[in-house]
mmCIF file of C-alpha atoms in Angstrom:
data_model
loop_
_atom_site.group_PDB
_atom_site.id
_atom_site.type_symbol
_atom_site.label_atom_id
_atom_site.label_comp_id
_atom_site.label_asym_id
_atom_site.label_seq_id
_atom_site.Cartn_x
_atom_site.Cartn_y
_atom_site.Cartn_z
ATOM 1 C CA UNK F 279 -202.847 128.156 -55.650
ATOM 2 C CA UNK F 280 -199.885 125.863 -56.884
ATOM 3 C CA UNK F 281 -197.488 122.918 -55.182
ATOM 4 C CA UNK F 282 -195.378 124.917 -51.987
ATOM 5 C CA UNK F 283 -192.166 124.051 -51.861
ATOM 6 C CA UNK F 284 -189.496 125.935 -49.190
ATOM 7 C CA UNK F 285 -185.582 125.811 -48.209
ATOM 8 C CA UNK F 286 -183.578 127.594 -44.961
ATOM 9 C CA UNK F 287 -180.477 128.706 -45.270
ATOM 10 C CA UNK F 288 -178.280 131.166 -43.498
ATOM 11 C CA UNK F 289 -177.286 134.743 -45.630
ATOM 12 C CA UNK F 290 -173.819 134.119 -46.444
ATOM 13 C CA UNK F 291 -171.156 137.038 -46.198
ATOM 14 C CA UNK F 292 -171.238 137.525 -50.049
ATOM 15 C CA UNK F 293 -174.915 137.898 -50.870
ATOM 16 C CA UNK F 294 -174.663 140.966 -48.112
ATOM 17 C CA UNK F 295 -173.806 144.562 -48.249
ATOM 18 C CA UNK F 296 -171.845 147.011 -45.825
ATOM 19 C CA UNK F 297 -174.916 147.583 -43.562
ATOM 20 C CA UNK F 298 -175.494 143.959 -43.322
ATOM 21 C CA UNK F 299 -178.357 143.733 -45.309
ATOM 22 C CA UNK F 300 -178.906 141.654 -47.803
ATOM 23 C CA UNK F 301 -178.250 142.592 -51.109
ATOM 24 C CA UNK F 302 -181.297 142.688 -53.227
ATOM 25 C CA UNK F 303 -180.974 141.515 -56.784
ATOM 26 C CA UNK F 304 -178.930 138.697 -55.391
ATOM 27 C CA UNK F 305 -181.522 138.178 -53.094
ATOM 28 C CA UNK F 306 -183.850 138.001 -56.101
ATOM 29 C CA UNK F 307 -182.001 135.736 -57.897
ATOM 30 C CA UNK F 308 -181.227 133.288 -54.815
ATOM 31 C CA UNK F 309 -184.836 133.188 -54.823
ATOM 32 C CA UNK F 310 -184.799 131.886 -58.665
ATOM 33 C CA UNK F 311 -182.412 129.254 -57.615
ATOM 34 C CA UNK F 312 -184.998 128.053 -55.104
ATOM 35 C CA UNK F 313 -187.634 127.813 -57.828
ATOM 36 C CA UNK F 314 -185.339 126.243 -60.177
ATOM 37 C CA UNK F 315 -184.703 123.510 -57.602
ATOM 38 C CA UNK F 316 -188.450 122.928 -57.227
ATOM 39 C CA UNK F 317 -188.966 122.300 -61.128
ATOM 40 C CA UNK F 318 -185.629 120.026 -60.841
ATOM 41 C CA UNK F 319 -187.641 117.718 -58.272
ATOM 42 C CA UNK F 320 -190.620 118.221 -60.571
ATOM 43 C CA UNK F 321 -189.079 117.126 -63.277
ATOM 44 C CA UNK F 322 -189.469 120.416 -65.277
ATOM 45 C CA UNK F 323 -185.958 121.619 -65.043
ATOM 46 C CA UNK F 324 -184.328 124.277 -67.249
ATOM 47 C CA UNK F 325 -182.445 121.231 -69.360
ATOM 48 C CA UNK F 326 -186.145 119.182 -70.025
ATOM 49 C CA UNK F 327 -187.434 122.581 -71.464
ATOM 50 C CA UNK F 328 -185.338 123.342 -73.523
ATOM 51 C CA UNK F 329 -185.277 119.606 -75.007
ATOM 52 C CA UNK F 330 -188.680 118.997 -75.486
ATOM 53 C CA UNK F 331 -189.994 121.969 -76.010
ATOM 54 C CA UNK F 332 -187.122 124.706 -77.296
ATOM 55 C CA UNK F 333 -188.177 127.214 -74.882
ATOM 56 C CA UNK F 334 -186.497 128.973 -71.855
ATOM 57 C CA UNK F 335 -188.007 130.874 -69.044
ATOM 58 C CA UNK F 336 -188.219 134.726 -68.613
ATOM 59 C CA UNK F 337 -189.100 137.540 -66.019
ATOM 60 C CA UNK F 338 -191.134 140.284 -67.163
ATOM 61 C CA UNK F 339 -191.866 141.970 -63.778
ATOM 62 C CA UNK F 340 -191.228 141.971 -60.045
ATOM 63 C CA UNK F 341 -193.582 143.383 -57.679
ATOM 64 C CA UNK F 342 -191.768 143.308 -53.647
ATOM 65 C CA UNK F 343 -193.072 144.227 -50.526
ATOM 66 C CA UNK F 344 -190.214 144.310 -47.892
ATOM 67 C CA UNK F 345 -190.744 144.614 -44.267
ATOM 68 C CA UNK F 346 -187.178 144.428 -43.441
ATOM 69 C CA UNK F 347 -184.225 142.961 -45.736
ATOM 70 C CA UNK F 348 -182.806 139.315 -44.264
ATOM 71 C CA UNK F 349 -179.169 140.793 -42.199
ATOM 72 C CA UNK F 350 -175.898 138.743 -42.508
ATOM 73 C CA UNK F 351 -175.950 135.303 -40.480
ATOM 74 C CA UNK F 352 -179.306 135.069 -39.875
ATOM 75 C CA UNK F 353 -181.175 132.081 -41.374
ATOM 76 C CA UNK F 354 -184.050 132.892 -43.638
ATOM 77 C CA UNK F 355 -186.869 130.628 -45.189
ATOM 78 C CA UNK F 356 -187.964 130.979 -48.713
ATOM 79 C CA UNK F 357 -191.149 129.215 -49.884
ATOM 80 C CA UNK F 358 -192.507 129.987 -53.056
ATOM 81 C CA UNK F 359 -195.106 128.523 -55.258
ATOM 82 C CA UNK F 360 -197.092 128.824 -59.020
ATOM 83 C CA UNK F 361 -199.575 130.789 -58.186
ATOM 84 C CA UNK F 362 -201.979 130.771 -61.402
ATOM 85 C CA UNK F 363 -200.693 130.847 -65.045
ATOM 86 C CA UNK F 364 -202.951 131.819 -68.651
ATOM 87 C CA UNK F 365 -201.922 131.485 -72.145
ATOM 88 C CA UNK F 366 -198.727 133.692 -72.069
ATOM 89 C CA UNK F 367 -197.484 134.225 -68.100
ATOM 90 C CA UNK F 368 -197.000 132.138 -65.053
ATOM 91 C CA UNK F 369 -197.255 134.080 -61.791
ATOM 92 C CA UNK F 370 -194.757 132.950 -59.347
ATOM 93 C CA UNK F 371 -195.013 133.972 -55.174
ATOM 94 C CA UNK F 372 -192.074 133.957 -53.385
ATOM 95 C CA UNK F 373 -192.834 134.501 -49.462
ATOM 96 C CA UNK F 374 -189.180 135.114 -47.137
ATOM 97 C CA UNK F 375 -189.573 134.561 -43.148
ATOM 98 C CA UNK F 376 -187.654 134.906 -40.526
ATOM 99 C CA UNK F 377 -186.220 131.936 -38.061
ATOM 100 C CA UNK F 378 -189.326 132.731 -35.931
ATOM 101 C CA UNK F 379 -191.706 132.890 -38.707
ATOM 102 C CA UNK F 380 -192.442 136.062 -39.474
ATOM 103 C CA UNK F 381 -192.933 137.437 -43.067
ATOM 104 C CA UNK F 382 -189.710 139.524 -43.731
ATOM 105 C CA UNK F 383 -190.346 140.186 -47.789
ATOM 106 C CA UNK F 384 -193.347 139.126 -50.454
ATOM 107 C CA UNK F 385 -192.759 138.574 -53.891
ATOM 108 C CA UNK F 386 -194.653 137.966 -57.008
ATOM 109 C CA UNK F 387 -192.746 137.355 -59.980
ATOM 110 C CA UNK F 388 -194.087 137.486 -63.885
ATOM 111 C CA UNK F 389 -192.180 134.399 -65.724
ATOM 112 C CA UNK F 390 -192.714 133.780 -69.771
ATOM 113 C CA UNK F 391 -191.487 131.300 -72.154
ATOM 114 C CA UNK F 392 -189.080 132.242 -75.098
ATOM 115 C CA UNK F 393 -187.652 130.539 -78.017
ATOM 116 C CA UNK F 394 -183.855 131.454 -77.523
ATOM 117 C CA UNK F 395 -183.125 130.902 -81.233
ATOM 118 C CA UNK F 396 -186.294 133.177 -82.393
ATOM 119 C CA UNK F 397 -185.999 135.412 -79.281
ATOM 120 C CA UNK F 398 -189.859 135.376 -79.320
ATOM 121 C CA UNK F 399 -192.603 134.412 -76.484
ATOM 122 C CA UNK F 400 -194.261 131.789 -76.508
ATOM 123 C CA UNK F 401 -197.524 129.907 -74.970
ATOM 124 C CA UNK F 402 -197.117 127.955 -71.826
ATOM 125 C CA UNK F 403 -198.089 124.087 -72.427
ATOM 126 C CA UNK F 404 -200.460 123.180 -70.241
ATOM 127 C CA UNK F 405 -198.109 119.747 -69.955
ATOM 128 C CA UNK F 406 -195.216 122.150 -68.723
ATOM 129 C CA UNK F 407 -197.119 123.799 -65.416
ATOM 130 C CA UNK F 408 -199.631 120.581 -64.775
ATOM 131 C CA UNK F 409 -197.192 118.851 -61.931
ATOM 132 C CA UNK F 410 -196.578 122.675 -60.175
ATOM 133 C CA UNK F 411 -200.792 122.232 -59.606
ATOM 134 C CA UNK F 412 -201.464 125.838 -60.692
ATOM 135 C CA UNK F 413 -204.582 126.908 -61.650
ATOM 136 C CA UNK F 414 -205.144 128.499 -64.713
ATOM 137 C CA UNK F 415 -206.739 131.461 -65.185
ATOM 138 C CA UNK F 416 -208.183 133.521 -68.711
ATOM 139 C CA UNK F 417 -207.343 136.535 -67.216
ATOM 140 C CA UNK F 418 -204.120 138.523 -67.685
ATOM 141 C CA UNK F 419 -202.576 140.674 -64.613
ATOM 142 C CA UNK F 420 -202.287 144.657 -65.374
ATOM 143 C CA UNK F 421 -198.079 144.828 -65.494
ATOM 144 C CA UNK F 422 -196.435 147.645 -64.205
ATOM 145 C CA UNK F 423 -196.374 150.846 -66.469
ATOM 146 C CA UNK F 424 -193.831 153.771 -65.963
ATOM 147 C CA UNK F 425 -194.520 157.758 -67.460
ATOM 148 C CA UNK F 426 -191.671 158.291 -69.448
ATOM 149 C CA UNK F 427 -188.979 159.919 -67.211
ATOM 150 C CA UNK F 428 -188.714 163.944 -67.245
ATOM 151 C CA UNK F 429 -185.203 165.699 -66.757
ATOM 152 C CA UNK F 430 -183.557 162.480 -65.462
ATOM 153 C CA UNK F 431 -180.200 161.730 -63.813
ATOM 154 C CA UNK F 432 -177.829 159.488 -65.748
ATOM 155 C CA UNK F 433 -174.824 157.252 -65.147
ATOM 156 C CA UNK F 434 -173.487 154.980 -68.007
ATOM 157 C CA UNK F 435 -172.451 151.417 -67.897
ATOM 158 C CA UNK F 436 -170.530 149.129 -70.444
ATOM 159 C CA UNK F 437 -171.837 145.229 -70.392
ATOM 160 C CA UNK F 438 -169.725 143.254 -69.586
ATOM 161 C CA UNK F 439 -168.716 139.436 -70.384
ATOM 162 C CA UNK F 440 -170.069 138.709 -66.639
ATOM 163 C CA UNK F 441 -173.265 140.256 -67.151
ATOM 164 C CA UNK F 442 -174.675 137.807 -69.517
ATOM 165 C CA UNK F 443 -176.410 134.752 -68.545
ATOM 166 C CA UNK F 444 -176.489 131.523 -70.284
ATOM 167 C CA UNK F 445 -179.615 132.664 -71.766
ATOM 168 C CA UNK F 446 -177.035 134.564 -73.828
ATOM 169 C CA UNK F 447 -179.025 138.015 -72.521
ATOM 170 C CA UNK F 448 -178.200 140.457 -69.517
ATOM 171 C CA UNK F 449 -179.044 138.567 -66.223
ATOM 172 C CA UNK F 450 -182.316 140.115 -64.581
ATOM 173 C CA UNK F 451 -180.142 140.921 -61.939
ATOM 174 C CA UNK F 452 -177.866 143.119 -63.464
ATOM 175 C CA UNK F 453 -180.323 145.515 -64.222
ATOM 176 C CA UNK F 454 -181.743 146.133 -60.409
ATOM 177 C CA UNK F 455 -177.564 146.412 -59.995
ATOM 178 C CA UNK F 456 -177.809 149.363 -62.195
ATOM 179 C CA UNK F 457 -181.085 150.547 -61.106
ATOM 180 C CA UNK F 458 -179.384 150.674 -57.454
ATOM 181 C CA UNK F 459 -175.722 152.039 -58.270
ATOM 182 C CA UNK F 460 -176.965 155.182 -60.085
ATOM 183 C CA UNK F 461 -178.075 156.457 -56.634
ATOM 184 C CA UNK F 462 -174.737 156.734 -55.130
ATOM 185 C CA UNK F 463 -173.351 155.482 -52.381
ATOM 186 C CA UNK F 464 -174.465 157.917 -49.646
ATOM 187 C CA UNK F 465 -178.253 157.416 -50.493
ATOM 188 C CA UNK F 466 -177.658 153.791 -50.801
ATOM 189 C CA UNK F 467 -176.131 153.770 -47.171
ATOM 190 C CA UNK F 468 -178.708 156.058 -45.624
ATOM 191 C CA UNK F 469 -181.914 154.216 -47.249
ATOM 192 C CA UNK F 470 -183.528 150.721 -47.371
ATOM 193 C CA UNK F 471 -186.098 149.949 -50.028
ATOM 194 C CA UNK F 472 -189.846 149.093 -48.785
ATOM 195 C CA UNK F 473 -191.336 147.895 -52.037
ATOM 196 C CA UNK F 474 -190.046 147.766 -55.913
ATOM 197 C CA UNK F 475 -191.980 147.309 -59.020
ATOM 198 C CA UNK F 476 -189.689 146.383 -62.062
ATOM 199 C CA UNK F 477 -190.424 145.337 -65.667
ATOM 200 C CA UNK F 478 -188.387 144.414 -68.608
ATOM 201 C CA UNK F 479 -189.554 145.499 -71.527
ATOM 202 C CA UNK F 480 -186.582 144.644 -74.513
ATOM 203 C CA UNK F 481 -183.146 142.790 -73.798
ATOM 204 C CA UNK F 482 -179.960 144.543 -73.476
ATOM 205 C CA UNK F 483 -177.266 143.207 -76.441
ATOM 206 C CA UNK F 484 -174.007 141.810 -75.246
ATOM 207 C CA UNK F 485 -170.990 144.136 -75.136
ATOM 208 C CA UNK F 486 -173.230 147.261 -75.638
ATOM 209 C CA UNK F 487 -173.363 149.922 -73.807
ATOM 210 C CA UNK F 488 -176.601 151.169 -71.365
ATOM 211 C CA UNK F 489 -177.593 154.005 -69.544
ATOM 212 C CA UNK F 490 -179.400 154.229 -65.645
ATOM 213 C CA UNK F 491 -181.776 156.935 -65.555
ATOM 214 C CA UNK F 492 -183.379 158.018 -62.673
ATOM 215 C CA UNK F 493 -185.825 161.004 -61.094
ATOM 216 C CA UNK F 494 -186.220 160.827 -57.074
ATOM 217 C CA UNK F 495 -189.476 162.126 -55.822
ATOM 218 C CA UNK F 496 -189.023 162.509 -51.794
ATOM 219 C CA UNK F 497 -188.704 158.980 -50.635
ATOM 220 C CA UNK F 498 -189.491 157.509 -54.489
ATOM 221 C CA UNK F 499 -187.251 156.498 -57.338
ATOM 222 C CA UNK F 500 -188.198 156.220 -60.730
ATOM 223 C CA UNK F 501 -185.577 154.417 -62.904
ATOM 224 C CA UNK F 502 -185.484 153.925 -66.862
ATOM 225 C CA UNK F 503 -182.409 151.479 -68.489
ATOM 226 C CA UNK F 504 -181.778 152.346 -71.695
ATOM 227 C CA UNK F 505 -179.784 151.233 -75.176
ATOM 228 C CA UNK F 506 -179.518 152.572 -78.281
ATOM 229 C CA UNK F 507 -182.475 154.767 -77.855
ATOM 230 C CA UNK F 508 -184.821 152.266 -76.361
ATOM 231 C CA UNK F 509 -185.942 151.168 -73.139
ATOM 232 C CA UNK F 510 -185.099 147.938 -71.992
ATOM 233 C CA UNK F 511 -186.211 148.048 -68.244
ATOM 234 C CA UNK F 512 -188.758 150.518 -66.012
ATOM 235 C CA UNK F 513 -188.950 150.428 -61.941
ATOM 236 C CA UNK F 514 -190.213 152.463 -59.718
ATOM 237 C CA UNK F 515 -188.492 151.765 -55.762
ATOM 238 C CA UNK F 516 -190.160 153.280 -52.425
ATOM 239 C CA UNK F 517 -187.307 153.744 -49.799
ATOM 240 C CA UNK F 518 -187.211 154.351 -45.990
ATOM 241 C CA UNK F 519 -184.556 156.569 -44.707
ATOM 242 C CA UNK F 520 -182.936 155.095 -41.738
ATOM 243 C CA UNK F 521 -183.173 156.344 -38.630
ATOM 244 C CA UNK F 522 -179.800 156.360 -35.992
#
């Protein structure tokens, strides 16, 4: 178990969607903002990594558990920590209560380092983690892995100026925006998601185009982005239809 580190704040109008809910790949990435700020105080920001060591931190996979999304107004608490890391991943926890302290979402998160010139991964110094006190660990976690998708559904997207980060790649975001958009509005209205499991597996070019696959299963989607022939991203979303 690593260094905890928390912040409250109340779900602003913005970061919520026309049920109130909040929405979840900004949820996601609010909760990467809360991280970031940890490694700021740690001294271990984005800026120090990239100086001394030419490397930048990347997701490869989300696993979330959701008990209920955070509603508009209400004041949440995020508190996250570095769970373990080994010679390629750090495994990130990121734990989201309510005012009276119950658990409202739990999410582990799989973070790399890259070279941004190279575009390769690297290993994680041990000088990089040692102030998050993480333990590390030789073993590597078994990653999410999707069946190829039969007879899919498709919508197609352009990317867009606004879609990269200043990574220079797609933001992880964008890709749970596609992943929920290709379902429509009705279903989107009608269901809330209960637990998500998403990987990226190549990045999406700038100013390309992509395509949202999906196959729904009952109450489970199965979603493949895709780019000139190749998959960039697999999830898999449980939903709960909700009840009037």
């Amino acid at each position: 178990m690593g260094l905890p580190y928390k912040e409250s704040f109340t779900m602003p109008f913005d970061l919520c969607d026309v049920k109130h809910d909040a929405k979840l790949p900004l949820l996601l990435a609010y909760c990467l903002t809360v991280s970031g700020r940890q490694s700021q105080l740690l001294g271990r920001s984005d800026a120090y990594l990239l100086e001394q060591f030419q490397l930048v931190w990347i997701i490869t996979d989300y696993e979330v558990k959701i008990k209920r999304l955070p509603l508009f107004n209400e004041t949440i608490t995020i508190q996250t920590e570095a769970l373990s890391y080994n010679k390629l991943f750090c495994y990130r926890q990121f734990d989201i209560y309510d005012q009276e302290g119950n658990q409202l979402a739990d999410i582990l998160t799989y973070f790399a380092l890259m070279n941004p010139e190279t575009r390769k991964v690297a290993p994680i110094p041990e000088e990089v983690v040692a102030p998050y006190q993480t333990e590390f660990v030789k073993k590597i976690r078994r990653a999410f892995k999707a069946a190829p998708l039969e007879n899919p559904k498709s919508k197609d997207y352009h990317v867009r100026y606004f879609d990269i980060d200043m990574n220079g790649h797609v933001n992880n975001s964008k890709y749970l925006d596609w992943i929920y958009d290709s379902l429509g509005y009705d279903f989107l209205r009608h269901h809330n998601p209960v637990s998500l499991r998403l990987k990226y597996v190549k990045e999406v070019a700038p100013g390309g185009q992509i395509r949202s696959l999906y196959v729904q299963e009952d109450l489970t989607t199965r979603h493949e982005i895709v780019s000139d022939g190749q998959v960039n991203a697999q999830a898999i979303i449980q939903w709960q239809k909700i009840e009037k």
